[in-house]
Amino acid sequence: MNENDWPEKPERDPEAYSEEEIKLLLETAAGTFRGLERKKDEKKDDRLLLNAFLNSGLRDGELSHLTYGDIDVKHSLWKVRAKEAHNLKTKGSKRDVPVGEWLTAKVMERKKSDGRQDTDLIFPSSSGGVDTHLIRVTQRIAKLAGVTGRVDNHKFRATQLLSGSATATQSLT
């Protein structure tokens, strides 16, 4: 078979999270870190990660490679660029993503409180490197929250783009 002989892949309508699902996810994320129940002495939780997915529309590979230096704090833009060992999905993937100032401020608060540098990853793995399992973290949170259905980049992106519900998450952080 030639490449053009394959049948067309059927398009599916974008599926977005409901307001209730977002609330459940964020409430559950308040008690988890890296998708697992948060230890008593752990101060971080997964709400920042969920808000980053919901409010930026970034793909998991883009978010996992995002550094503090990729953030234009003055304009609240998150810069998506190719990096060493990370190619972008398409040429159009190189972009500046406007994100709510409140979320950028939360990320920069974390940078300051953790003593991080511009070159440090925002969502590193437990060993400090690139966390290639950010979607798995969100899937574990969804399971704990009782949210069923798909949990992937496309659903987060559809929620961010199609519904105004993602902007309501500011008050829940």
XYZ file of N, CA, C and O in Angstrom:
692
model
N 0.839 -1.182 0.000
C 0.000 0.000 0.000
C 0.879 1.239 0.000
O 1.864 1.309 0.724
N 0.474 2.203 -0.768
C 1.151 3.491 -0.762
C 0.577 4.361 0.351
O -0.531 4.120 0.840
N 1.310 5.382 0.677
C 0.882 6.278 1.742
C -0.502 6.857 1.456
O -1.339 6.986 2.346
N -0.776 7.217 0.233
C -2.055 7.835 -0.115
C -3.197 6.833 -0.221
O -4.347 7.222 -0.414
N -2.909 5.550 -0.116
C -3.942 4.522 -0.199
C -4.621 4.246 1.140
O -5.626 3.551 1.195
N -4.072 4.783 2.215
C -4.667 4.565 3.524
C -5.997 5.306 3.618
O -6.145 6.406 3.096
N -6.977 4.736 4.293
C -8.248 5.458 4.463
C -8.038 6.667 5.369
O -7.149 6.671 6.226
N -8.858 7.685 5.154
C -8.749 8.882 5.983
C -9.122 8.558 7.423
O -10.031 7.772 7.672
N -8.403 9.174 8.331
C -8.700 8.999 9.748
C -9.919 9.853 10.080
O -9.930 11.055 9.780
N -10.945 9.269 10.680
C -12.144 10.072 10.973
C -11.851 11.131 12.034
O -11.140 10.867 13.010
N -12.372 12.309 11.813
C -12.215 13.398 12.776
C -13.212 13.191 13.914
O -14.340 12.769 13.692
N -12.803 13.491 15.125
C -13.741 13.416 16.238
C -13.904 14.810 16.823
O -12.992 15.638 16.776
N -15.072 15.060 17.349
C -15.334 16.348 17.959
C -14.471 16.496 19.206
O -14.291 15.530 19.962
N -13.959 17.699 19.438
C -13.151 17.905 20.645
C -14.003 17.671 21.895
O -15.148 18.101 21.963
N -13.418 16.972 22.834
C -14.087 16.694 24.100
C -13.428 17.569 25.157
O -12.204 17.620 25.251
N -14.229 18.275 25.930
C -13.695 19.167 26.950
C -14.168 18.709 28.333
O -15.149 17.987 28.464
N -13.448 19.139 29.362
C -13.865 18.866 30.729
C -15.027 19.775 31.096
O -15.085 20.931 30.682
N -15.914 19.275 31.933
C -17.005 20.099 32.455
C -16.471 20.898 33.647
O -15.409 20.591 34.197
N -17.240 21.905 34.051
C -16.868 22.700 35.239
C -16.716 21.779 36.454
O -15.783 21.925 37.235
N -17.638 20.837 36.604
C -17.610 19.916 37.743
C -16.350 19.046 37.714
O -15.713 18.820 38.749
N -15.977 18.556 36.540
C -14.768 17.738 36.429
C -13.525 18.546 36.778
O -12.618 18.045 37.464
N -13.468 19.792 36.334
C -12.320 20.644 36.658
C -12.228 20.848 38.160
O -11.155 20.739 38.762
N -13.363 21.118 38.791
C -13.366 21.306 40.248
C -12.893 20.042 40.963
O -12.086 20.115 41.884
N -13.395 18.890 40.530
C -12.972 17.615 41.128
C -11.477 17.382 40.947
O -10.783 16.966 41.883
N -10.986 17.636 39.751
C -9.555 17.448 39.481
C -8.702 18.346 40.374
O -7.721 17.890 40.974
N -9.076 19.615 40.475
C -8.280 20.550 41.271
C -8.375 20.257 42.763
O -7.380 20.377 43.483
N -9.556 19.866 43.236
C -9.693 19.501 44.646
C -8.836 18.288 44.973
O -8.176 18.241 46.011
N -8.836 17.315 44.085
C -8.030 16.118 44.293
C -6.545 16.449 44.208
O -5.741 15.968 45.016
N -6.177 17.298 43.249
C -4.776 17.675 43.058
C -4.210 18.418 44.262
O -3.003 18.401 44.487
N -5.080 19.038 45.053
C -4.612 19.731 46.259
C -4.028 18.744 47.266
O -3.206 19.119 48.094
N -4.425 17.476 47.168
C -3.938 16.461 48.095
C -2.954 15.483 47.491
O -2.648 14.461 48.096
N -2.477 15.788 46.266
C -1.518 14.895 45.618
C -0.265 15.655 45.190
O -0.289 16.873 45.016
N 0.808 14.909 45.030
C 2.025 15.445 44.417
C 2.577 14.348 43.528
O 2.739 13.213 43.967
N 2.791 14.674 42.270
C 3.193 13.726 41.226
C 2.146 12.621 41.040
O 2.444 11.491 40.723
N 0.885 12.987 41.313
C -0.222 12.068 41.107
C -0.417 11.056 42.221
O -1.272 10.201 42.139
N 0.354 11.183 43.280
C 0.248 10.265 44.421
C -0.193 11.059 45.643
O 0.017 12.272 45.707
N -0.787 10.376 46.608
C -1.205 11.086 47.809
C -0.017 11.829 48.406
O 1.072 11.280 48.545
N -0.260 13.079 48.739
C 0.800 13.943 49.244
C 1.199 13.527 50.650
O 0.361 13.249 51.497
N 2.508 13.496 50.881
C 3.033 13.177 52.201
C 2.773 14.360 53.134
O 2.686 15.507 52.687
N 2.696 14.091 54.417
C 2.382 15.137 55.392
C 3.365 16.304 55.351
O 2.992 17.449 55.511
N 4.645 16.007 55.117
C 5.655 17.059 55.119
C 5.845 17.713 53.748
O 6.601 18.669 53.618
N 5.137 17.226 52.725
C 5.251 17.780 51.366
C 4.401 19.047 51.258
O 3.230 19.052 51.596
N 5.021 20.136 50.797
C 4.314 21.408 50.670
C 3.724 21.606 49.280
O 2.745 22.308 49.112
N 4.318 20.991 48.266
C 3.832 21.148 46.896
C 2.659 20.209 46.641
O 2.529 19.173 47.288
N 1.826 20.612 45.691
C 0.761 19.729 45.234
C 0.669 19.844 43.712
O 1.471 20.544 43.091
N -0.289 19.157 43.115
C -0.389 19.080 41.659
C -1.296 20.129 41.026
O -1.516 20.108 39.819
N -1.821 21.076 41.792
C -2.709 22.085 41.213
C -2.004 22.956 40.183
O -2.601 23.318 39.167
N -0.741 23.281 40.413
C -0.018 24.115 39.455
C 0.123 23.397 38.116
O -0.073 23.995 37.054
N 0.412 22.109 38.151
C 0.521 21.330 36.923
C -0.813 21.300 36.176
O -0.861 21.550 34.971
N -1.903 21.002 36.881
C -3.215 20.962 36.226
C -3.593 22.321 35.645
O -4.103 22.409 34.536
N -3.339 23.365 36.394
C -3.638 24.710 35.889
C -2.789 25.053 34.674
O -3.254 25.730 33.765
N -1.550 24.572 34.660
C -0.692 24.817 33.492
C -1.279 24.144 32.262
O -1.333 24.740 31.179
N -1.730 22.911 32.395
C -2.376 22.220 31.271
C -3.663 22.929 30.863
O -3.901 23.187 29.677
N -4.504 23.238 31.831
C -5.815 23.806 31.538
C -5.756 25.216 30.967
O -6.604 25.601 30.169
N -4.790 26.002 31.389
C -4.768 27.414 31.021
C -3.754 27.782 29.948
O -3.741 28.914 29.493
N -2.917 26.839 29.552
C -1.943 27.153 28.508
C -2.240 26.426 27.204
O -1.896 26.904 26.129
N -2.834 25.251 27.293
C -3.054 24.445 26.100
C -1.783 23.796 25.584
O -1.755 23.272 24.477
N -0.719 23.801 26.396
C 0.531 23.177 25.960
C 0.401 21.664 25.944
O -0.324 21.072 26.742
N 1.110 21.037 25.043
C 1.206 19.584 25.002
C 2.102 19.130 26.152
O 2.905 19.910 26.668
N 1.991 17.865 26.541
C 2.783 17.397 27.681
C 4.276 17.498 27.421
O 5.047 17.847 28.312
N 4.733 17.223 26.200
C 6.155 17.347 25.878
C 6.638 18.786 25.961
O 7.757 19.057 26.391
N 5.770 19.714 25.565
C 6.133 21.132 25.643
C 6.207 21.581 27.094
O 7.154 22.266 27.502
N 5.242 21.154 27.896
C 5.216 21.545 29.304
C 6.362 20.896 30.084
O 6.958 21.519 30.952
N 6.690 19.654 29.739
C 7.760 18.973 30.472
C 9.133 19.570 30.194
O 10.041 19.425 31.001
N 9.298 20.251 29.061
C 10.579 20.878 28.720
C 10.604 22.384 29.009
O 11.606 23.052 28.766
N 9.522 22.928 29.538
C 9.430 24.362 29.809
C 10.317 24.737 30.998
O 10.258 24.094 32.048
N 11.127 25.773 30.810
C 11.985 26.262 31.892
C 11.487 27.624 32.344
O 10.693 28.275 31.659
N 11.964 28.060 33.493
C 11.585 29.384 33.997
C 12.026 30.480 33.035
O 11.361 31.504 32.906
N 13.123 30.264 32.326
C 13.615 31.238 31.355
C 12.735 31.345 30.122
O 12.858 32.305 29.357
N 11.841 30.396 29.921
C 10.918 30.438 28.790
C 9.712 31.330 29.061
O 8.840 31.469 28.207
N 9.660 31.906 30.237
C 8.501 32.717 30.603
C 8.852 34.202 30.536
O 9.811 34.660 31.162
N 8.079 34.924 29.755
C 8.162 36.381 29.690
C 7.176 36.902 30.738
O 5.973 36.968 30.496
N 7.701 37.213 31.913
C 6.864 37.595 33.044
C 6.123 38.900 32.759
O 4.930 39.017 33.065
N 6.799 39.852 32.144
C 6.198 41.166 31.891
C 4.927 41.052 31.049
O 3.943 41.738 31.299
N 4.943 40.173 30.044
C 3.802 40.037 29.137
C 2.998 38.764 29.409
O 2.020 38.493 28.706
N 3.400 37.980 30.400
C 2.770 36.709 30.751
C 2.639 35.801 29.532
O 1.569 35.275 29.230
N 3.771 35.607 28.847
C 3.845 34.721 27.686
C 4.764 33.553 28.005
O 5.848 33.744 28.562
N 4.330 32.344 27.651
C 5.155 31.156 27.803
C 5.653 30.790 26.423
O 4.866 30.568 25.505
N 6.977 30.752 26.254
C 7.598 30.542 24.948
C 7.871 29.061 24.698
O 8.615 28.442 25.437
N 7.253 28.541 23.660
C 7.445 27.136 23.284
C 8.487 27.112 22.176
O 8.296 27.688 21.109
N 9.612 26.447 22.452
C 10.716 26.361 21.507
C 11.274 24.939 21.500
O 11.180 24.229 22.495
N 11.889 24.558 20.391
C 12.596 23.279 20.349
C 13.813 23.377 21.263
O 14.402 24.445 21.414
N 14.148 22.263 21.883
C 15.299 22.236 22.786
C 16.078 20.964 22.539
O 15.638 20.073 21.824
N 17.222 20.886 23.173
C 18.022 19.673 23.063
C 17.178 18.477 23.491
O 16.532 18.504 24.532
N 17.136 17.465 22.671
C 16.377 16.229 22.908
C 14.868 16.452 22.910
O 14.122 15.629 23.410
N 14.408 17.575 22.379
C 12.960 17.808 22.279
C 12.656 18.582 21.008
O 12.945 19.763 20.905
N 12.074 17.881 20.050
C 11.618 18.531 18.828
C 10.151 18.864 18.977
O 9.413 18.164 19.666
N 9.731 19.913 18.319
C 8.331 20.294 18.359
C 7.540 19.440 17.382
O 8.075 18.933 16.399
N 6.242 19.310 17.651
C 5.392 18.455 16.831
C 5.292 18.984 15.400
O 5.347 18.229 14.445
N 5.105 20.290 15.262
C 4.996 20.904 13.936
C 5.781 22.206 13.912
O 6.188 22.717 14.963
N 5.966 22.766 12.709
C 6.642 24.064 12.608
C 5.864 25.143 13.341
O 6.433 26.042 13.945
N 4.534 25.034 13.294
C 3.685 26.013 13.970
C 3.683 25.878 15.477
O 3.110 26.718 16.179
N 4.316 24.835 15.989
C 4.348 24.632 17.433
C 5.252 25.642 18.133
O 5.109 25.877 19.333
N 6.193 26.237 17.404
C 7.031 27.280 17.987
C 6.157 28.522 18.108
O 5.706 29.078 17.106
N 5.888 28.913 19.362
C 4.954 30.011 19.555
C 5.091 30.603 20.945
O 5.721 30.010 21.820
N 4.490 31.753 21.112
C 4.382 32.400 22.409
C 2.927 32.253 22.854
O 2.011 32.675 22.147
N 2.725 31.644 24.003
C 1.384 31.349 24.486
C 1.011 32.323 25.600
O 1.670 32.351 26.644
N -0.044 33.123 25.382
C -0.487 34.012 26.464
C -1.158 33.196 27.574
O -1.988 32.340 27.307
N -0.744 33.449 28.792
C -1.267 32.732 29.953
C -1.677 33.780 30.973
O -1.081 34.857 31.052
N -2.684 33.474 31.759
C -3.141 34.417 32.783
C -2.002 34.871 33.683
O -1.152 34.066 34.072
N -2.019 36.144 34.005
C -0.959 36.696 34.866
C -0.910 35.988 36.209
O 0.161 35.806 36.789
N -2.064 35.584 36.726
C -2.113 34.904 38.019
C -1.326 33.590 37.973
O -0.659 33.245 38.934
N -1.403 32.858 36.836
C -0.695 31.588 36.720
C 0.808 31.809 36.572
O 1.614 31.115 37.194
N 1.177 32.795 35.778
C 2.589 33.140 35.648
C 3.156 33.541 37.009
O 4.258 33.133 37.382
N 2.385 34.308 37.775
C 2.828 34.715 39.114
C 3.022 33.499 40.023
O 4.002 33.427 40.771
N 2.107 32.519 39.964
C 2.238 31.299 40.772
C 3.507 30.530 40.411
O 4.213 30.031 41.274
N 3.784 30.442 39.106
C 4.994 29.738 38.656
C 6.235 30.464 39.159
O 7.185 29.832 39.646
N 6.234 31.779 39.077
C 7.404 32.537 39.518
C 7.558 32.508 41.047
O 8.679 32.543 41.551
N 6.443 32.400 41.771
C 6.513 32.223 43.227
C 7.217 30.903 43.548
O 8.036 30.847 44.461
N 6.880 29.862 42.781
C 7.523 28.564 43.000
C 9.019 28.673 42.706
O 9.841 28.125 43.438
N 9.372 29.368 41.640
C 10.788 29.536 41.292
C 11.533 30.166 42.465
O 12.589 29.682 42.866
N 10.951 31.223 43.005
C 11.608 31.940 44.102
C 11.688 31.078 45.364
O 12.746 30.971 45.978
N 10.575 30.433 45.725
C 10.562 29.646 46.965
C 11.474 28.420 46.881
O 12.029 27.988 47.894
N 11.646 27.876 45.676
C 12.514 26.706 45.501
C 13.962 27.086 45.186
O 14.811 26.204 45.052
N 14.238 28.382 45.041
C 15.597 28.820 44.730
C 16.062 28.360 43.362
O 17.217 27.973 43.193
N 15.184 28.385 42.388
C 15.487 27.896 41.040
C 16.089 28.984 40.161
O 15.956 30.175 40.427
N 16.736 28.534 39.089
C 17.349 29.417 38.100
C 16.510 29.407 36.825
O 15.664 28.535 36.633
N 16.776 30.352 35.923
C 16.052 30.419 34.652
C 16.198 29.139 33.833
O 15.301 28.773 33.082
N 17.312 28.452 33.968
C 17.557 27.246 33.174
C 16.877 25.997 33.744
O 16.867 24.954 33.097
N 16.307 26.096 34.937
C 15.668 24.946 35.574
C 14.291 24.678 34.975
O 13.557 25.601 34.605
N 13.949 23.399 34.913
C 12.625 22.985 34.455
C 11.570 23.365 35.489
O 11.815 23.293 36.694
N 10.388 23.742 35.012
C 9.305 24.099 35.920
C 8.695 22.853 36.555
O 8.368 22.840 37.728
N 8.552 21.798 35.758
C 7.966 20.539 36.241
C 8.957 19.389 36.028
O 8.755 18.537 35.174
N 10.039 19.372 36.830
C 11.045 18.316 36.646
C 10.579 16.990 37.237
O 9.654 16.941 38.055
N 11.247 15.930 36.843
C 11.002 14.619 37.442
C 11.574 14.627 38.859
O 12.260 15.579 39.253
N 11.342 13.579 39.596
C 11.867 13.503 40.966
C 13.389 13.504 40.991
O 13.996 13.893 41.975
N 14.019 13.109 39.874
C 15.483 13.121 39.804
C 16.021 14.448 39.260
O 17.214 14.627 39.149
N 15.109 15.370 38.911
C 15.522 16.686 38.437
C 15.565 16.836 36.927
O 15.745 17.931 36.419
N 15.408 15.751 36.195
C 15.432 15.812 34.730
C 14.048 16.051 34.144
O 13.101 16.400 34.858
N 13.936 15.846 32.853
C 12.664 16.033 32.159
C 11.694 14.939 32.604
O 12.026 13.760 32.593
N 10.500 15.351 33.009
C 9.470 14.393 33.415
C 8.629 14.052 32.194
O 7.822 14.854 31.742
N 8.835 12.886 31.654
C 8.117 12.465 30.450
C 6.779 11.817 30.787
O 6.129 11.236 29.916
N 6.350 11.927 32.039
C 5.120 11.278 32.477
C 4.092 12.267 33.028
O 3.267 11.882 33.860
N 4.100 13.497 32.576
C 3.156 14.475 33.117
C 1.707 14.081 32.850
O 0.842 14.288 33.703
N 1.429 13.527 31.694
C 0.056 13.091 31.414
C -0.325 11.935 32.337
O -1.452 11.859 32.814
N 0.618 11.050 32.627
C 0.320 9.952 33.557
C -0.008 10.486 34.942
O -0.863 9.945 35.634
N 0.670 11.547 35.348
C 0.378 12.177 36.634
C -1.070 12.660 36.626
O -1.830 12.400 37.564
N -1.474 13.339 35.567
C -2.845 13.856 35.496
C -3.860 12.712 35.400
O -4.962 12.817 35.929
N -3.485 11.612 34.768
C -4.379 10.453 34.692
C -4.582 9.834 36.074
O -5.692 9.425 36.417
N -3.527 9.802 36.887
C -3.668 9.277 38.253
C -4.573 10.183 39.083
O -5.393 9.714 39.870
N -4.429 11.501 38.895
C -5.278 12.458 39.613
C -6.736 12.251 39.208
O -7.632 12.222 40.057
N -6.968 12.100 37.905
C -8.332 11.893 37.409
C -8.933 10.615 37.995
O -10.107 10.597 38.390
N -8.142 9.573 38.072
C -8.627 8.312 38.632
C -9.003 8.491 40.100
O -10.064 8.039 40.538
N -8.141 9.165 40.870
C -8.437 9.429 42.284
C -9.682 10.301 42.446
O -10.440 10.141 43.396
N -9.895 11.228 41.500
C -11.030 12.137 41.560
C -12.319 11.487 41.078
O -13.403 12.050 41.244
N -12.205 10.319 40.442
C -13.381 9.650 39.905
C -13.835 10.223 38.573
O -14.971 10.018 38.159
N -12.943 10.953 37.912
C -13.252 11.514 36.593
C -12.955 10.430 35.562
O -11.845 9.908 35.503
N -13.951 10.090 34.783
C -13.792 9.028 33.798
C -13.622 9.602 32.397
O -13.802 10.793 32.185
N -13.287 8.755 31.468
C -13.085 9.192 30.091
C -11.625 9.472 29.820
O -10.740 9.162 30.624
N -11.393 10.082 28.672
C -10.025 10.386 28.264
C -9.393 11.441 29.167
O -10.063 12.370 29.608
N -8.115 11.281 29.397
C -7.310 12.302 30.065
C -6.061 12.422 29.213
O -5.160 11.592 29.291
N -6.028 13.438 28.354
C -4.887 13.609 27.460
C -4.764 15.062 27.029
O -5.574 15.911 27.413
N -3.720 15.334 26.243
C -3.472 16.698 25.764
C -4.691 17.297 25.086
O -5.028 18.454 25.292
N -5.345 16.501 24.255
C -6.440 17.025 23.443
C -7.613 17.499 24.295
O -8.220 18.518 24.003
N -7.905 16.784 25.355
C -9.016 17.178 26.212
C -8.673 18.450 26.985
O -9.509 19.334 27.137
N -7.432 18.558 27.459
C -7.010 19.784 28.135
C -7.042 20.965 27.163
O -7.502 22.054 27.495
N -6.554 20.748 25.949
C -6.523 21.816 24.953
C -7.932 22.235 24.557
O -8.212 23.413 24.386
N -8.849 21.274 24.425
C -10.231 21.589 24.078
C -10.895 22.371 25.206
O -11.653 23.312 24.961
N -10.609 22.016 26.441
C -11.171 22.728 27.584
C -10.656 24.157 27.596
O -11.408 25.103 27.775
N -9.362 24.311 27.353
C -8.742 25.628 27.355
C -9.283 26.481 26.216
O -9.545 27.648 26.383
N -9.484 25.900 25.061
C -9.886 26.659 23.887
C -11.392 26.830 23.748
O -11.846 27.860 23.281
N -12.175 25.823 24.126
C -13.599 25.840 23.846
C -14.461 26.352 24.983
O -15.549 26.832 24.757
N -14.002 26.218 26.197
C -14.856 26.650 27.298
C -14.143 27.711 28.107
O -12.937 27.757 28.170
N -14.901 28.549 28.715
C -14.326 29.567 29.588
C -14.023 29.013 30.955
O -13.568 29.725 31.820
N -14.289 27.716 31.172
C -14.178 27.138 32.501
C -12.752 27.143 33.025
O -12.548 27.237 34.221
N -11.771 27.051 32.157
C -10.381 27.002 32.621
C -10.005 28.276 33.348
O -9.219 28.250 34.287
N -10.586 29.393 32.957
C -10.237 30.654 33.626
C -10.779 30.694 35.051
O -10.289 31.433 35.873
N -11.788 29.865 35.352
C -12.349 29.841 36.691
C -11.425 29.151 37.685
O -11.643 29.241 38.874
N -10.410 28.484 37.222
C -9.528 27.730 38.118
C -8.651 28.640 38.951
O -8.101 28.206 39.944
N -8.555 29.911 38.583
C -7.711 30.831 39.345
C -8.105 30.840 40.821
O -7.245 30.799 41.689
N -9.372 30.878 41.104
C -9.818 30.983 42.496
C -9.587 29.694 43.276
O -9.704 29.691 44.487
N -9.279 28.612 42.595
C -9.109 27.336 43.274
C -7.653 27.012 43.573
O -7.359 25.924 44.036
N -6.736 27.898 43.283
C -5.326 27.595 43.519
C -4.887 28.139 44.857
O -5.455 29.019 45.409
